[in-house]
CSV table of C-alpha atoms and ligand atoms in Angstrom, one decimal:
chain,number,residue,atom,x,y,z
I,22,UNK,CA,0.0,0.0,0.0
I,23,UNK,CA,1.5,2.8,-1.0
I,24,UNK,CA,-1.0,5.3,0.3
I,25,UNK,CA,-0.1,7.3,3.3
I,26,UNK,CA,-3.6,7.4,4.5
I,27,UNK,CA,-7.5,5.9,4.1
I,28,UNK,CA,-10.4,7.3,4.1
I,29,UNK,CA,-13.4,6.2,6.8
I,30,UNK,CA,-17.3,7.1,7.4
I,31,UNK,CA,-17.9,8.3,10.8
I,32,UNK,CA,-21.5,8.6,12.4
I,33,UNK,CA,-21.9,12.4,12.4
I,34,UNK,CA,-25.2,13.0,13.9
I,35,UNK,CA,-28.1,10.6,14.3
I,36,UNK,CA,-30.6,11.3,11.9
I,37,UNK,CA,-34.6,11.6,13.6
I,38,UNK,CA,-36.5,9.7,9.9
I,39,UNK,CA,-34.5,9.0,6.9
I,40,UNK,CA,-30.3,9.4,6.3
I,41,UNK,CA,-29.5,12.9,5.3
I,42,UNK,CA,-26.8,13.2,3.0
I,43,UNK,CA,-23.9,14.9,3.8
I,44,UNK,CA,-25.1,15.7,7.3
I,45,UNK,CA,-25.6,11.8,9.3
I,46,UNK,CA,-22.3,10.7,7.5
I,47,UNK,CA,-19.2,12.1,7.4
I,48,UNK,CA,-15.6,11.1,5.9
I,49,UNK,CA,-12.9,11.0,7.5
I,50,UNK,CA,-8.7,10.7,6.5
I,51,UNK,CA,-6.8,9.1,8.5
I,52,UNK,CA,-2.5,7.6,8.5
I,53,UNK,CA,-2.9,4.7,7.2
I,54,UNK,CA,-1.3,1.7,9.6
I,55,UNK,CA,1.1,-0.7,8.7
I,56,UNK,CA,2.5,-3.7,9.9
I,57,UNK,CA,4.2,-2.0,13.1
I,58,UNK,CA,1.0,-0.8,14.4
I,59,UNK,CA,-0.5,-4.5,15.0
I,60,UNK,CA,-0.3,-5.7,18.4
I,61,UNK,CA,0.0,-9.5,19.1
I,62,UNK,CA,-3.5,-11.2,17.6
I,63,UNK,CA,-4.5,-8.4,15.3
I,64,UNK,CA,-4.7,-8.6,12.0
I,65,UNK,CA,-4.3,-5.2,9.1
I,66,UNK,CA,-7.3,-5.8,6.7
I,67,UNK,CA,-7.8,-3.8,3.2
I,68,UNK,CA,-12.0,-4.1,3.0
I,69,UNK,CA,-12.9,-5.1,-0.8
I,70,UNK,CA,-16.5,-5.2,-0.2
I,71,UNK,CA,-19.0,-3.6,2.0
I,72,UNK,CA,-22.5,-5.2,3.4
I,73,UNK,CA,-25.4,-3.2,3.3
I,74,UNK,CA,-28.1,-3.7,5.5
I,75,UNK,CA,-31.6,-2.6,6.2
I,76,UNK,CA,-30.8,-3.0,9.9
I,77,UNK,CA,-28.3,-0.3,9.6
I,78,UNK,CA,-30.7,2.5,10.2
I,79,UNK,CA,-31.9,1.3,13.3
I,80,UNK,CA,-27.9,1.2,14.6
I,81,UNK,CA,-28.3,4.8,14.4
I,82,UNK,CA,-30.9,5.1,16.6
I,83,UNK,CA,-30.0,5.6,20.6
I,84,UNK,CA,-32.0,3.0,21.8
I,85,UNK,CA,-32.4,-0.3,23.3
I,86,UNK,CA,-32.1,-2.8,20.9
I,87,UNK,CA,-30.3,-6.0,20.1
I,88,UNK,CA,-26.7,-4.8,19.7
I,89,UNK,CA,-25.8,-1.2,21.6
I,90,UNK,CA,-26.2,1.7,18.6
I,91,UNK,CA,-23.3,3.2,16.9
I,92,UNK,CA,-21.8,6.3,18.5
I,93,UNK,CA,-21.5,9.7,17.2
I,94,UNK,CA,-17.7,10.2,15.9
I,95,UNK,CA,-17.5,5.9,15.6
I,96,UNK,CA,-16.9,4.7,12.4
I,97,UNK,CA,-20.7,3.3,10.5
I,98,UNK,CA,-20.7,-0.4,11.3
I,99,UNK,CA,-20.6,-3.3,8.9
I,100,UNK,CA,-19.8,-6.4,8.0
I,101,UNK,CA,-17.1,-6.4,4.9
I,102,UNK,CA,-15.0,-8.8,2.6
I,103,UNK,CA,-11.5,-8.0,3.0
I,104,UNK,CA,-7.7,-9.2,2.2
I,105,UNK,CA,-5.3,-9.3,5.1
I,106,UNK,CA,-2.7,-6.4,4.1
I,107,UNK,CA,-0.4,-7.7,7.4
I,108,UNK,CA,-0.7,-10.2,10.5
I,109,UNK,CA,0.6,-10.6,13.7
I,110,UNK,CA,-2.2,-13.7,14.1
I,111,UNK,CA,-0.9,-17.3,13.2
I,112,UNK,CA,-4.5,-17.8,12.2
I,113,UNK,CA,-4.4,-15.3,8.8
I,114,UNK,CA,-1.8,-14.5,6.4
I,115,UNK,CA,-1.2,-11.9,4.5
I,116,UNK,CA,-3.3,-12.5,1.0
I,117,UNK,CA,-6.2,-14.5,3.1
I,118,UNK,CA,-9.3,-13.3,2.3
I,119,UNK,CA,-11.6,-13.0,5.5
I,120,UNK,CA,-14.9,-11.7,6.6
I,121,UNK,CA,-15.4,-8.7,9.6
I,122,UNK,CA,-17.4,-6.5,11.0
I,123,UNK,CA,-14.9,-3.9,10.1
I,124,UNK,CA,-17.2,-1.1,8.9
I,125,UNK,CA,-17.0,1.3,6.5
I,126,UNK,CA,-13.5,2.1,6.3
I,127,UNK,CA,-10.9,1.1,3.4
I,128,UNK,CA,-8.6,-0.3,6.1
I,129,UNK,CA,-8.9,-1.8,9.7
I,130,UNK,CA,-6.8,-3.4,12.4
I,131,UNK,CA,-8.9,-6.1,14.2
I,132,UNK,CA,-8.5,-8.7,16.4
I,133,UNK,CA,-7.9,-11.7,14.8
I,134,UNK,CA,-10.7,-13.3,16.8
I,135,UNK,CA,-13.3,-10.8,15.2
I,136,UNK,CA,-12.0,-12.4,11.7
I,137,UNK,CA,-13.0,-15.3,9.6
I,138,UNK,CA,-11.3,-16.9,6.7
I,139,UNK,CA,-13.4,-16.8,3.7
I,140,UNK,CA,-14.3,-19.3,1.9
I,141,UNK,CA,-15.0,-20.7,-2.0
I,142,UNK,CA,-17.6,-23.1,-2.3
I,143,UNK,CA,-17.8,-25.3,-5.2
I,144,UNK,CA,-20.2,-23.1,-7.6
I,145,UNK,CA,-19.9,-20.1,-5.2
I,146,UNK,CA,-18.0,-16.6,-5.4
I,147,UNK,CA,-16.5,-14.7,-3.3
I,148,UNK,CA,-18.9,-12.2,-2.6
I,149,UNK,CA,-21.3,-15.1,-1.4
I,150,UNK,CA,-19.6,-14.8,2.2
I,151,UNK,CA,-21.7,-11.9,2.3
I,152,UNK,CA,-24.8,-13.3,0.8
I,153,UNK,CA,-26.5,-16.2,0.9
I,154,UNK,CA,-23.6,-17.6,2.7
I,155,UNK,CA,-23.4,-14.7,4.9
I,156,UNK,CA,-25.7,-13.1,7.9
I,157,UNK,CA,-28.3,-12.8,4.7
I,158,UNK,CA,-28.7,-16.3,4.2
I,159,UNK,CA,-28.6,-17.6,7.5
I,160,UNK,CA,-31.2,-15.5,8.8
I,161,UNK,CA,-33.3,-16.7,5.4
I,162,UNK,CA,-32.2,-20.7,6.4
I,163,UNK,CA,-32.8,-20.1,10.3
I,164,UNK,CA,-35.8,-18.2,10.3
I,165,UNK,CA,-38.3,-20.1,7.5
I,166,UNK,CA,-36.7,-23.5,9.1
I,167,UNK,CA,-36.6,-23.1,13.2
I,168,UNK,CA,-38.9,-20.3,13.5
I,169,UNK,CA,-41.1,-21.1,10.3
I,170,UNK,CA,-41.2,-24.6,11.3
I,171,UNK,CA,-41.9,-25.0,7.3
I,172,UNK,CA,-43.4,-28.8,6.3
I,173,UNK,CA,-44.1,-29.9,2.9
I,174,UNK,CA,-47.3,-28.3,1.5
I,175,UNK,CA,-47.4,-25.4,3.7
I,176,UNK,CA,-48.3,-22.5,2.1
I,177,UNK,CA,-45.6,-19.7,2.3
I,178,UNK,CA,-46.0,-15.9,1.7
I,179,UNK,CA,-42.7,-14.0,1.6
I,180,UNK,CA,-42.5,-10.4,1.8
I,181,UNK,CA,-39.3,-8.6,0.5
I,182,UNK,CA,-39.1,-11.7,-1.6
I,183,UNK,CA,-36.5,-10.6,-4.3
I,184,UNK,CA,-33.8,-9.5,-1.5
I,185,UNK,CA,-31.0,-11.3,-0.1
I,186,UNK,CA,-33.0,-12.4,2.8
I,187,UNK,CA,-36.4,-13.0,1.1
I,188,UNK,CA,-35.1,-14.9,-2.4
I,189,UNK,CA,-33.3,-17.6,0.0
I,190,UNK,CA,-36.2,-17.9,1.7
I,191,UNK,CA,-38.6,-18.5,-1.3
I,192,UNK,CA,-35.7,-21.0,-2.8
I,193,UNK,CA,-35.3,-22.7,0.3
I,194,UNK,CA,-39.3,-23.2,1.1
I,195,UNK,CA,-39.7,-24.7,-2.0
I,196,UNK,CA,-36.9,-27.1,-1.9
I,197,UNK,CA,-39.2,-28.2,1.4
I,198,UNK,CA,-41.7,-28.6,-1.0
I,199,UNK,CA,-43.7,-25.8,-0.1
I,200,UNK,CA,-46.5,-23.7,-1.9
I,201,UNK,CA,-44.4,-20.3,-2.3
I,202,UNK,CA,-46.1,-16.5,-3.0
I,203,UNK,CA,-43.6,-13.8,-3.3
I,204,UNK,CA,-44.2,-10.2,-3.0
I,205,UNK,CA,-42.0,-7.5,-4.5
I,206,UNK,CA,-41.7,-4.2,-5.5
I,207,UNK,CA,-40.5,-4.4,-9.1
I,208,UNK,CA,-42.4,-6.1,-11.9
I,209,UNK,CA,-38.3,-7.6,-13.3
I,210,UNK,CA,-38.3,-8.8,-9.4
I,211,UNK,CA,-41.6,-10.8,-9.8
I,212,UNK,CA,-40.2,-12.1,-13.1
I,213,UNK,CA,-37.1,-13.4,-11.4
I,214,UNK,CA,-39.0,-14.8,-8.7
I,215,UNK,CA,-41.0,-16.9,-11.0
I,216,UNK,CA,-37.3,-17.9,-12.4
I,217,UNK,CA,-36.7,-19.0,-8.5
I,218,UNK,CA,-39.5,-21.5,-8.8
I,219,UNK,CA,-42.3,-19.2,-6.7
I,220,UNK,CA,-45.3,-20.4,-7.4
I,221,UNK,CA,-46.6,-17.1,-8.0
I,222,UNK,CA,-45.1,-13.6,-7.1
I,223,UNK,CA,-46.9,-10.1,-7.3
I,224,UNK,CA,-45.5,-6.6,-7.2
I,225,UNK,CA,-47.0,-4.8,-4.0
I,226,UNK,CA,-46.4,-1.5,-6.2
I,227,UNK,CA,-49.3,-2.5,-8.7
I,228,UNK,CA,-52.6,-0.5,-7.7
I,229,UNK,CA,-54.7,-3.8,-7.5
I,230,UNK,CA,-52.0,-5.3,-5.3
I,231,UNK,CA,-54.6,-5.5,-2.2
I,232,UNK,CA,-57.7,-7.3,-4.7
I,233,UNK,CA,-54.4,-9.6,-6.4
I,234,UNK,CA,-53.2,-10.7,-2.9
I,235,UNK,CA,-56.8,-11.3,-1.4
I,236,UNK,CA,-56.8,-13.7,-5.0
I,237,UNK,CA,-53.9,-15.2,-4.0
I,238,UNK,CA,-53.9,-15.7,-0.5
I,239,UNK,CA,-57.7,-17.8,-1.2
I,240,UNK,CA,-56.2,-21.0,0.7
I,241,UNK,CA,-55.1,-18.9,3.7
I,242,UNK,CA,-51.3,-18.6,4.7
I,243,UNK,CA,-49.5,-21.5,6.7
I,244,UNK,CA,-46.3,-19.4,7.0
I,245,UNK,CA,-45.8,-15.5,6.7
I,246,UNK,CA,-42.1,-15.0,6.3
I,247,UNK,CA,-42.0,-10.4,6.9
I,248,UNK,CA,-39.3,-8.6,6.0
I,249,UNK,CA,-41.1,-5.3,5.4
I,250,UNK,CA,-44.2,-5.0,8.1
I,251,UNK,CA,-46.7,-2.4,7.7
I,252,UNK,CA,-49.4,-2.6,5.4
I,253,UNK,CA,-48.0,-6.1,4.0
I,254,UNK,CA,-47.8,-7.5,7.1
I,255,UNK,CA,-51.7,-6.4,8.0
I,256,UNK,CA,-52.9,-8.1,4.3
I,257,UNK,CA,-51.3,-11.1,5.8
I,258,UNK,CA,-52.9,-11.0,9.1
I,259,UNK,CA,-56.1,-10.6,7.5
I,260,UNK,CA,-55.5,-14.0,4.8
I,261,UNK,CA,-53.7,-16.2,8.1
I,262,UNK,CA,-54.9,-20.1,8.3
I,263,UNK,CA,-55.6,-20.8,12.4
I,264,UNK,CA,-53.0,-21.8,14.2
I,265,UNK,CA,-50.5,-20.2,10.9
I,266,UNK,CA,-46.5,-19.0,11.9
I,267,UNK,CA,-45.6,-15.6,11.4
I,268,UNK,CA,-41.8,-15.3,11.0
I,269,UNK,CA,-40.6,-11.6,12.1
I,270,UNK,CA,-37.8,-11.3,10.4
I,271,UNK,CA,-37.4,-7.5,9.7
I,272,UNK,CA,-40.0,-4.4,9.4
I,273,UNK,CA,-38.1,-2.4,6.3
I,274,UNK,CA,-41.2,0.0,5.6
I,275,UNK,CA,-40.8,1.2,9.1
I,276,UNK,CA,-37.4,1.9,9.9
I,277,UNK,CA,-37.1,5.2,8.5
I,278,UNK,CA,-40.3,6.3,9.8
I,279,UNK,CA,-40.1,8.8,12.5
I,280,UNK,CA,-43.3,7.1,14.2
I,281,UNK,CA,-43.7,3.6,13.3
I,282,UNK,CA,-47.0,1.9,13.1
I,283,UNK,CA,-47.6,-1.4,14.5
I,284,UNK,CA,-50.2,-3.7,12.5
I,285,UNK,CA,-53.8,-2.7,12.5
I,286,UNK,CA,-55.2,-6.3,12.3
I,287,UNK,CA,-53.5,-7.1,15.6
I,288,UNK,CA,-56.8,-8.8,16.5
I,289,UNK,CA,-56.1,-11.3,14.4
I,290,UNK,CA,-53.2,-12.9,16.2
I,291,UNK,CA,-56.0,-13.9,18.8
I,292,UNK,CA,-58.7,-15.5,16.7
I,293,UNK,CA,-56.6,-17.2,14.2
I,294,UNK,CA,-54.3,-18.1,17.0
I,295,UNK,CA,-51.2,-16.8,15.0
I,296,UNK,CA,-47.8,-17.9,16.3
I,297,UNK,CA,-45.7,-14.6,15.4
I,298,UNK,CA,-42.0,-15.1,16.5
I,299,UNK,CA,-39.2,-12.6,16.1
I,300,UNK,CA,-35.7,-13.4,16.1
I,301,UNK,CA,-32.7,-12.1,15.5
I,302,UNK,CA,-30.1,-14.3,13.3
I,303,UNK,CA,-26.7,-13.6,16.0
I,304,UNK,CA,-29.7,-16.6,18.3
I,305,UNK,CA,-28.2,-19.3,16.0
I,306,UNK,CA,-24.9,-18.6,16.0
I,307,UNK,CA,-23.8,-22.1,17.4
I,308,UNK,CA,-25.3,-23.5,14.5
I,309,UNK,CA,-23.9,-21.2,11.6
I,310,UNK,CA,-21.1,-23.7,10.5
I,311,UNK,CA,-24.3,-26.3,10.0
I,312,UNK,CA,-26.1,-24.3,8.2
I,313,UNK,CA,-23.7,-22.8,5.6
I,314,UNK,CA,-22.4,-26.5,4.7
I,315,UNK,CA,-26.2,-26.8,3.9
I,316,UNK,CA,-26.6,-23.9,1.9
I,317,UNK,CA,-22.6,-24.4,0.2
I,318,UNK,CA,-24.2,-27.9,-1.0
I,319,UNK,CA,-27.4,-26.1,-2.2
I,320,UNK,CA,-25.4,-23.4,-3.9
I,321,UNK,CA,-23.2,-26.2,-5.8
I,322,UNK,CA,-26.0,-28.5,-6.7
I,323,UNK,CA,-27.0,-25.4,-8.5
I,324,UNK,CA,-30.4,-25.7,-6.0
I,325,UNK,CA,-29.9,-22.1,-4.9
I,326,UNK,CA,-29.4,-18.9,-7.4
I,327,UNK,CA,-28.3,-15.5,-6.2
I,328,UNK,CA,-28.3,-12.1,-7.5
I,329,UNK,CA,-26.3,-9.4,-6.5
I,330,UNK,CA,-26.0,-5.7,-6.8
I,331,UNK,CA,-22.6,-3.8,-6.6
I,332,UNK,CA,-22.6,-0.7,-6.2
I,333,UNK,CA,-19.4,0.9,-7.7
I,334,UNK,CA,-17.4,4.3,-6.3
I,335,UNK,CA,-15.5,3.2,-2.8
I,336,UNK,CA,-17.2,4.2,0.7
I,337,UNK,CA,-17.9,7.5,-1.3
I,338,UNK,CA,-21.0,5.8,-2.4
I,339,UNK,CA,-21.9,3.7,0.9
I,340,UNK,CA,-24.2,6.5,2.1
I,341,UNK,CA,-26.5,6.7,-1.5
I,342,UNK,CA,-26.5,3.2,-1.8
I,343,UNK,CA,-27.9,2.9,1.7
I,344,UNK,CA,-30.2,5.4,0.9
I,345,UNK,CA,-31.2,3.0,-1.8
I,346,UNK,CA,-31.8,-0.1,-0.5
I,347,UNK,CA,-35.1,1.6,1.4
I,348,UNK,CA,-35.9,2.5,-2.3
I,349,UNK,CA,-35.2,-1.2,-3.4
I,350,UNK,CA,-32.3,-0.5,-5.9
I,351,UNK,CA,-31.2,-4.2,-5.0
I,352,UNK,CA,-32.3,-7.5,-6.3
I,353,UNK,CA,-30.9,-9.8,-4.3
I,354,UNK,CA,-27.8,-8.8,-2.1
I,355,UNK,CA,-26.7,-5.2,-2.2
I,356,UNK,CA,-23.1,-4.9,-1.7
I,357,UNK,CA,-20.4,-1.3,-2.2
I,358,UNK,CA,-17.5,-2.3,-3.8
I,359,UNK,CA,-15.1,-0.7,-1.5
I,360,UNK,CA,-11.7,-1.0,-3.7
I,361,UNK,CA,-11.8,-1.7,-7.3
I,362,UNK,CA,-10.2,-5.3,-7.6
I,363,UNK,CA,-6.8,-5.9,-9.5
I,364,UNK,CA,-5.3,-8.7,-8.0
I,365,UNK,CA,-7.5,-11.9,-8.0
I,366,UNK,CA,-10.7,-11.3,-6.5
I,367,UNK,CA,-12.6,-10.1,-9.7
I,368,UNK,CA,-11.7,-13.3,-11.8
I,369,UNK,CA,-13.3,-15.6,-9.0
I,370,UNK,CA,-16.6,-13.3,-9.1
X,405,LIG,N1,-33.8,-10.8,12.1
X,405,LIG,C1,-32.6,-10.9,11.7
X,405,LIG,O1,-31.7,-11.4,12.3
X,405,LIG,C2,-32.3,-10.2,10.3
X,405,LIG,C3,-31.1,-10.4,9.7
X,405,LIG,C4,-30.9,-9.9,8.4
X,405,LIG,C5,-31.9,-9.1,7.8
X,405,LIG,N2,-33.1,-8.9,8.5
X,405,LIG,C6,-34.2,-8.1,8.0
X,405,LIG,O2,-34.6,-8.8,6.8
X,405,LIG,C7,-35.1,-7.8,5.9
X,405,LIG,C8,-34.4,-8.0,4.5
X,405,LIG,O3,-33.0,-7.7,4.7
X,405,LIG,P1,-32.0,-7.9,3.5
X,405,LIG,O4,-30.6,-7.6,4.1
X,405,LIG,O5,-32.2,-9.2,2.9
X,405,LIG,O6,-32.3,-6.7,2.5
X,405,LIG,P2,-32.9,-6.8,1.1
X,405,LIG,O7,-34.2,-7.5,1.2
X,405,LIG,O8,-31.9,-7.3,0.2
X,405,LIG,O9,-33.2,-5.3,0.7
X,405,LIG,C9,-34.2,-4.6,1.2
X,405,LIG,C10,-35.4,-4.6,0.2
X,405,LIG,O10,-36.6,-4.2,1.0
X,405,LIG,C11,-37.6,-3.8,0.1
X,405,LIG,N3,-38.2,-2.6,0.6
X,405,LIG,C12,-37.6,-1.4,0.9
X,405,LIG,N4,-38.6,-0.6,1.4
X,405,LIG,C13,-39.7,-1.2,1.4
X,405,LIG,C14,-41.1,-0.9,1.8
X,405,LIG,N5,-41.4,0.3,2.3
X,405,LIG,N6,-42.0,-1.9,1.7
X,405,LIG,C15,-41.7,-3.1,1.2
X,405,LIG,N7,-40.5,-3.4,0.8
X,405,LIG,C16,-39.5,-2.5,0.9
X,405,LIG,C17,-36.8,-3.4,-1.2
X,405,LIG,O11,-37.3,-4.3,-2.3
X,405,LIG,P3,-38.6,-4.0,-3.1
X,405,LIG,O12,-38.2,-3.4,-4.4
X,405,LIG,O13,-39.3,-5.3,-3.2
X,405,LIG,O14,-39.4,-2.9,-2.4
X,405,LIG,C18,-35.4,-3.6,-0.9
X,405,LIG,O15,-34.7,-4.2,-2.0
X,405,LIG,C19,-34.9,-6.5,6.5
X,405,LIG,O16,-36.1,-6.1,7.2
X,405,LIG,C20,-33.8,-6.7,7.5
X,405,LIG,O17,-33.9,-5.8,8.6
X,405,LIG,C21,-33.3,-9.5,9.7
């Protein structure tokens, strides 16, 4: 690295609704490390690609929540592919490619306990460790199979269906040998849910999308699998089969909302005798090693497709893209190319 210092994205102020750009977000230079800098254990990371996440928006907020907010001033956290650059851990070498939460920043120094080495599967590519092999697509495998309890011939309903999250859920309820509807906000997503092997798929954008799903949904819902909560979440309520699972997975349409609404059909829960279950994916982390053999054998047997959107321009375009995830610029797993790749990584993609 020739550089003599890196650039990093700091948490400027909390925002109170959505991002604002150039105002929650701010850059920051800093000297760039180098091997002398390491401590025993700690490894000197050079990020290639950057995680997005709906759940990033509620890191911002200062609240109780699952995992303690980011503070103003700390660099915006996230989980990134990256090569080790220098290593004082036994564990990495320089050249390994490894997974972090390292954030947004074009280099980090992190413990090499916090690191883990990445790996090709058969069929897979690189950026997978981020997708369906990553947090994405364990929370898909955990939450439609432990929480979902999914059984051959339920009838699924997925919401933010053509997402990392949703489209492993749809591929892997079907593989299960379930009835799959997807919803989605694109009318190119609902075609390439259909590619998936949904059943049938419907773009909650379309003005009849309420009459469509009522249509739909005739046989009553087994599983709701909700990524997006609000109004989706209450047309679901309204077509739930007695004694039906409602996996509560994420609530996208409310997390830039500076008063979010909880469902109206709440009733519901009580005379259909819903079992709605939230969870977060960090629950099964015990099983994680399980689960991704699972989904590496899936991937290879070509049972499992995957899109994903990169999003060129280095952290300089981390804050837009996040911005456009709420806007559903992704299909499948959105990821910021954080340095443009010359030495390896870009002929395995
Ligand atoms: N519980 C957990 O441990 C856990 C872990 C990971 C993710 N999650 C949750 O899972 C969900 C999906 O996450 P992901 O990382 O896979 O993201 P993603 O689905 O790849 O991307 C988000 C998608 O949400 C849709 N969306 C945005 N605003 C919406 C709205 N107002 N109404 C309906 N859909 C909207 C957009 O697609 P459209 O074009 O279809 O609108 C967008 O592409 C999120 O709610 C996330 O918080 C939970």
């Amino acid at each position: 690295m020739a550089q003599s210092t890196y650039t990093s994205v700091v948490l400027a102020k909390r925002p109170a609704a959505e991002i604002v750009p150039g105002e929650t977000f701010a850059k920051k230079e800093n000297p760039m490390p180098s091997e002398k800098d390491l401590k025993d254990d700690q490894v000197l990371i050079e990020n290639l690609y950057l995680s997005l996440d709906p759940a990033m928006r509620g890191w911002l907020n200062d609240r109780r929540s699952y995992i303690p907010p980011v503070q103003i001033g700390e660099i915006m956290r996230g989980m990134a592919i990256g090569r080790v650059v220098a290593s004082k851990s036994p564990k990495h070498k320089v050249g390994d490619y490894v997974t972090a939460t390292s954030g947004w920043t074009e280099v980090a120094i992190v413990p090499a306990k916090e690191v883990t080495p990445l790996e090709v599967s058969a069929n897979g590519k690189v950026t997978d460790a981020l997708g369906v092999l990553g947090l994405t697509g364990l929370t898909a495998y955990f939450g439609i199979l432990e929480i979902g309890q999914i059984k051959e011939g339920d009838f699924v309903v997925v919401s933010g269906a053509a997402g990392a999250t949703g489209s492993v859920v749809c591929q892997i309820a079907k593989l299960k040998g379930a009835k799959v509807l997807g919803l989605a906000g694109t009318d190119d997503k609902v075609q390439w849910l259909k590619e998936l092997g949904c059943d049938a798929a419907l773009n909650y954008k379309d003005p009849e999308f309420a009459s469509k799903f009522r249509e739909s949904t005739k046989d009553l819902i087994d599983v709701f699998f909700d990524n997006v909560g609000g109004d989706i979440l209450d047309l679901a309520l309204s077509r739930a089969k007695p004694f039906s699972r409602f996996v509560m997975c994420g609530a996208i349409s409310q997390y830039n909302s500076a008063a979010p609404v909880g469902p109206k059909n709440f009733a519901m829960i009580i005379s259909m005798r819903i079992k709605l279950q939230g969870f977060i994916v960090f629950d099964f982390a015990a099983k994680y090693a399980e689960a991704r053999k699972e989904l590496s054998q899936w991937l290879a047997e070509g049972k499992i497709q995957r899109k994903e959107t990169i999003i060129k321009g280095g952290l300089n375009a981390a804050e837009q893209a996040l911005l456009d995830l709420y806007k559903g610029v992704n299909t499948g797993k959105l990821l910021v190319e954080v340095k443009p790749e010359e030495s390896g990584v870009g002929s395995r993609l």
